[in-house]
Short mmCIF file of C-alpha atoms in Angstrom, two decimals:
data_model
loop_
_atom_site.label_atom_id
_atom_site.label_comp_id
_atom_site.label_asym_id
_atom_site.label_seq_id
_atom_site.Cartn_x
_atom_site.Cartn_y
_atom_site.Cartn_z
CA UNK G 1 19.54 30.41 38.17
CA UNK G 2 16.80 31.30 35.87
CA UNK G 3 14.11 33.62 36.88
CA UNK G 4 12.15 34.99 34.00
CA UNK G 5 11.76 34.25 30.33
CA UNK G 6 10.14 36.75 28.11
CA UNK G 7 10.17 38.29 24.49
CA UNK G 8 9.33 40.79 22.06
CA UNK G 9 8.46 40.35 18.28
CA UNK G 10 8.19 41.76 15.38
CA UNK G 11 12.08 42.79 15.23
CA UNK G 12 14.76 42.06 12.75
CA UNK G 13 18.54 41.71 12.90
CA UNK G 14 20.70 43.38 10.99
CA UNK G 15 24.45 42.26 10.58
CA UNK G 16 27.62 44.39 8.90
CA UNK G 17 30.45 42.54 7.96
CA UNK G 18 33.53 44.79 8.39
CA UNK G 19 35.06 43.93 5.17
CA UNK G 20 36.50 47.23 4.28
CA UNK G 21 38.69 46.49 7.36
CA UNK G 22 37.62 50.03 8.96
CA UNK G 23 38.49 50.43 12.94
CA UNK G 24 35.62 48.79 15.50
CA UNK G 25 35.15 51.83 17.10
CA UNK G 26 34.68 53.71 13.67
CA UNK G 27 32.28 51.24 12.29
CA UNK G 28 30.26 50.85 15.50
CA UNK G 29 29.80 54.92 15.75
CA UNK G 30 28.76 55.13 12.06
CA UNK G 31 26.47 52.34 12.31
CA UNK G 32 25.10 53.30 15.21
CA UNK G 33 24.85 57.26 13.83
CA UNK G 34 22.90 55.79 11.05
CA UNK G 35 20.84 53.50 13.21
CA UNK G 36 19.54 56.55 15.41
CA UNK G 37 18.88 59.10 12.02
CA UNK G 38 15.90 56.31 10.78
CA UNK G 39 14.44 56.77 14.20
CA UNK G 40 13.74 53.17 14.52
CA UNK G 41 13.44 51.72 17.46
CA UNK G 42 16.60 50.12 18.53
CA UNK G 43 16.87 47.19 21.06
CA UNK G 44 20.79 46.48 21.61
CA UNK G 45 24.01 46.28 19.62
CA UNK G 46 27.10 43.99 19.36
CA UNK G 47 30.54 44.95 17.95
CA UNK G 48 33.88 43.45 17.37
CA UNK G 49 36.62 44.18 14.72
CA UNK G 50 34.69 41.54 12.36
CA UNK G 51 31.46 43.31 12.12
CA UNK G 52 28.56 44.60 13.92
CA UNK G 53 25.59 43.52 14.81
CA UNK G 54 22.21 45.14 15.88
CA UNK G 55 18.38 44.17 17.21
CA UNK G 56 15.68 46.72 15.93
CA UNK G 57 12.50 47.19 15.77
CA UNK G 58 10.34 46.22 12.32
CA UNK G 59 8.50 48.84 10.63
CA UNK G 60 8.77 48.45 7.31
CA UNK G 61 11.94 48.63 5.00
CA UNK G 62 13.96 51.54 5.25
CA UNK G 63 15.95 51.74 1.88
CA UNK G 64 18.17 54.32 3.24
CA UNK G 65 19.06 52.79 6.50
CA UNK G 66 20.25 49.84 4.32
CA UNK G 67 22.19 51.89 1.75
CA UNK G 68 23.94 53.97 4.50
CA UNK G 69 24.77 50.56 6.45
CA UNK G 70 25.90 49.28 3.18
CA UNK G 71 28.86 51.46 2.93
CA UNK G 72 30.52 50.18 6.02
CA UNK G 73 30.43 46.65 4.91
CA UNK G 74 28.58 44.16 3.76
CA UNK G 75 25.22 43.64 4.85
CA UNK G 76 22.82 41.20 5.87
CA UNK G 77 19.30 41.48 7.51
CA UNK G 78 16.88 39.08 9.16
CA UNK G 79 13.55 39.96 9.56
CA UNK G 80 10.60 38.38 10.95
CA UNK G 81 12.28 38.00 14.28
CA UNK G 82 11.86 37.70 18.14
CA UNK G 83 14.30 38.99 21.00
CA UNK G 84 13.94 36.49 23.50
CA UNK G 85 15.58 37.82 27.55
CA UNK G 86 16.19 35.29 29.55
CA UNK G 87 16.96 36.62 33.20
CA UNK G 88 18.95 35.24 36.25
CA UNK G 89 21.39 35.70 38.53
CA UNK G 90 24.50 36.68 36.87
CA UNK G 91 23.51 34.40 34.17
CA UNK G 92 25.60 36.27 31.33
CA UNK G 93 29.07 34.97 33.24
CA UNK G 94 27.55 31.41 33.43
CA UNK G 95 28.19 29.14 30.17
CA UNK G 96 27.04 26.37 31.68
CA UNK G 97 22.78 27.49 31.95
CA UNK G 98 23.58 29.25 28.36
CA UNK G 99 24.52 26.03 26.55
CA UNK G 100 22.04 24.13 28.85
CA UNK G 101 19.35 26.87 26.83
CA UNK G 102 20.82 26.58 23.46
CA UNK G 103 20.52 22.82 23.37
CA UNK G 104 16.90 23.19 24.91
CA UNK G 105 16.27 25.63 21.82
CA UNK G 106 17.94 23.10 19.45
CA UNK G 107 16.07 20.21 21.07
CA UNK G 108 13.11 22.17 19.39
CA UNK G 109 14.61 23.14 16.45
CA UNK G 110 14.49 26.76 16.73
CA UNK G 111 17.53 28.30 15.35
CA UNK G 112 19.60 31.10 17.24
CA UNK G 113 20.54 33.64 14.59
CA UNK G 114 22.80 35.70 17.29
CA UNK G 115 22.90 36.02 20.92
CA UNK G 116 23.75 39.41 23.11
CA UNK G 117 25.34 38.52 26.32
CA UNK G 118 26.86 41.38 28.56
CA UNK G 119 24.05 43.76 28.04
CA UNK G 120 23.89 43.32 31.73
CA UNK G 121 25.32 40.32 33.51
CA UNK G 122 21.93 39.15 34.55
CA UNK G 123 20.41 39.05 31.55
CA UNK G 124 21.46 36.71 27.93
CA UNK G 125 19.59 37.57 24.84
CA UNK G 126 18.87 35.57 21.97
CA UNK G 127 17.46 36.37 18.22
CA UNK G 128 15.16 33.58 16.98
CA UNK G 129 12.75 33.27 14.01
CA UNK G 130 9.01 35.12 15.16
CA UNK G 131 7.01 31.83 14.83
CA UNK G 132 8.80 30.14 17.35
CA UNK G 133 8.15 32.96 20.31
CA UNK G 134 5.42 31.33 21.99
CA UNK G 135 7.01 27.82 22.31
CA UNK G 136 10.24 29.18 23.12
CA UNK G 137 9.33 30.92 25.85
CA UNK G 138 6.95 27.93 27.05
CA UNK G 139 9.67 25.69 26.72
CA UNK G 140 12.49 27.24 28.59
CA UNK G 141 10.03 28.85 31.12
CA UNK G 142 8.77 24.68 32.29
CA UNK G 143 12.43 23.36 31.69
CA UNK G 144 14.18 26.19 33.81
CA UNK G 145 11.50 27.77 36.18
CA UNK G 146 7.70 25.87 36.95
CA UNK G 147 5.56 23.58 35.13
CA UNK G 148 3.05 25.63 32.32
CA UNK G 149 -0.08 24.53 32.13
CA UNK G 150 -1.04 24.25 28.09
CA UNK G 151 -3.73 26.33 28.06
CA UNK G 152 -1.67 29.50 30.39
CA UNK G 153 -1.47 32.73 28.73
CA UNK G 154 1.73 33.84 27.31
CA UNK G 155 1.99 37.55 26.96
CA UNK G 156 4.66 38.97 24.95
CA UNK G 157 5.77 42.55 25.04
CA UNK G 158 3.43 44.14 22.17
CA UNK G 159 0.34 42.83 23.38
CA UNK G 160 0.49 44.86 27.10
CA UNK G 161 0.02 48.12 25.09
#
């Protein structure tokens, strides 16, 4: 069911807790209005009446992002991070190959600070600490799709500029 594992670095992931109890659709459209004045790039979102959740790209600390953010709830950031796609036939709808990839990440210990499934039902996304890309991506590419030889290139997204 899995046919490609890739990822992209150098993002972070940046969490509002919706503890001023304001309507999801109000605090995902001023989150997201905030999001798209810094300019950053911006990877995908998640929202729910607890909070909201969103994957950019790093490039330095934007103070005002944060303060702006910080009015809607509170807020905490994780930088240093990797979006890692794993793609497959309607893979999003199957909880069986997701848990199956959580426990392979876990047999490694690489903690999942969120995951982002529904962005399209062939695709699952996961957010995972930077220094762990490479064997990540080794690792569920051998258990789910072919054998890697050690010494195989892995490219990740920033280095096909």
């Amino acid at each position: 069911p899995i046919q490609s594992v890739t990822a992209k670095n150098n993002i972070f992931l940046v969490s509002i807790r919706n503890d001023k109890n304001l309507q999801p659709n109000e605090l995902t459209d001023q989150a997201l209005r905030a999001i798209l004045q810094s300019k950053r790039g911006f990877e995908t979102f998640t929202a729910s009446k607890i909070g909201f959740s969103a994957v950019l790209e790093q490039n330095g600390h934007d103070e005002t992002l944060m303060e702006t953010l910080g009015r809607l709830g509170t807020v905490s950031m994780s930088d240093h991070r990797a979006l890692l796609c794993v793609v497959g036939n309607n893979i999003a709808r199957n909880q069986v190959v997701i848990a199956q990839i959580l426990a392979a990440l876990e047999e490694l210990d690489i903690a999942v600070d969120h995951s982002f499934s529904g962005v399209s039902q062939h695709s699952t996304l996961f957010v995972i600490p930077e220094e762990s890309t490479i064997q990540a991506v080794r690792a569920l590419h051998e258990r789910f799709i072919e054998r890697v030889d050690e010494k195989q290139e892995v490219y990740l997204t920033e280095d096909r500029k």
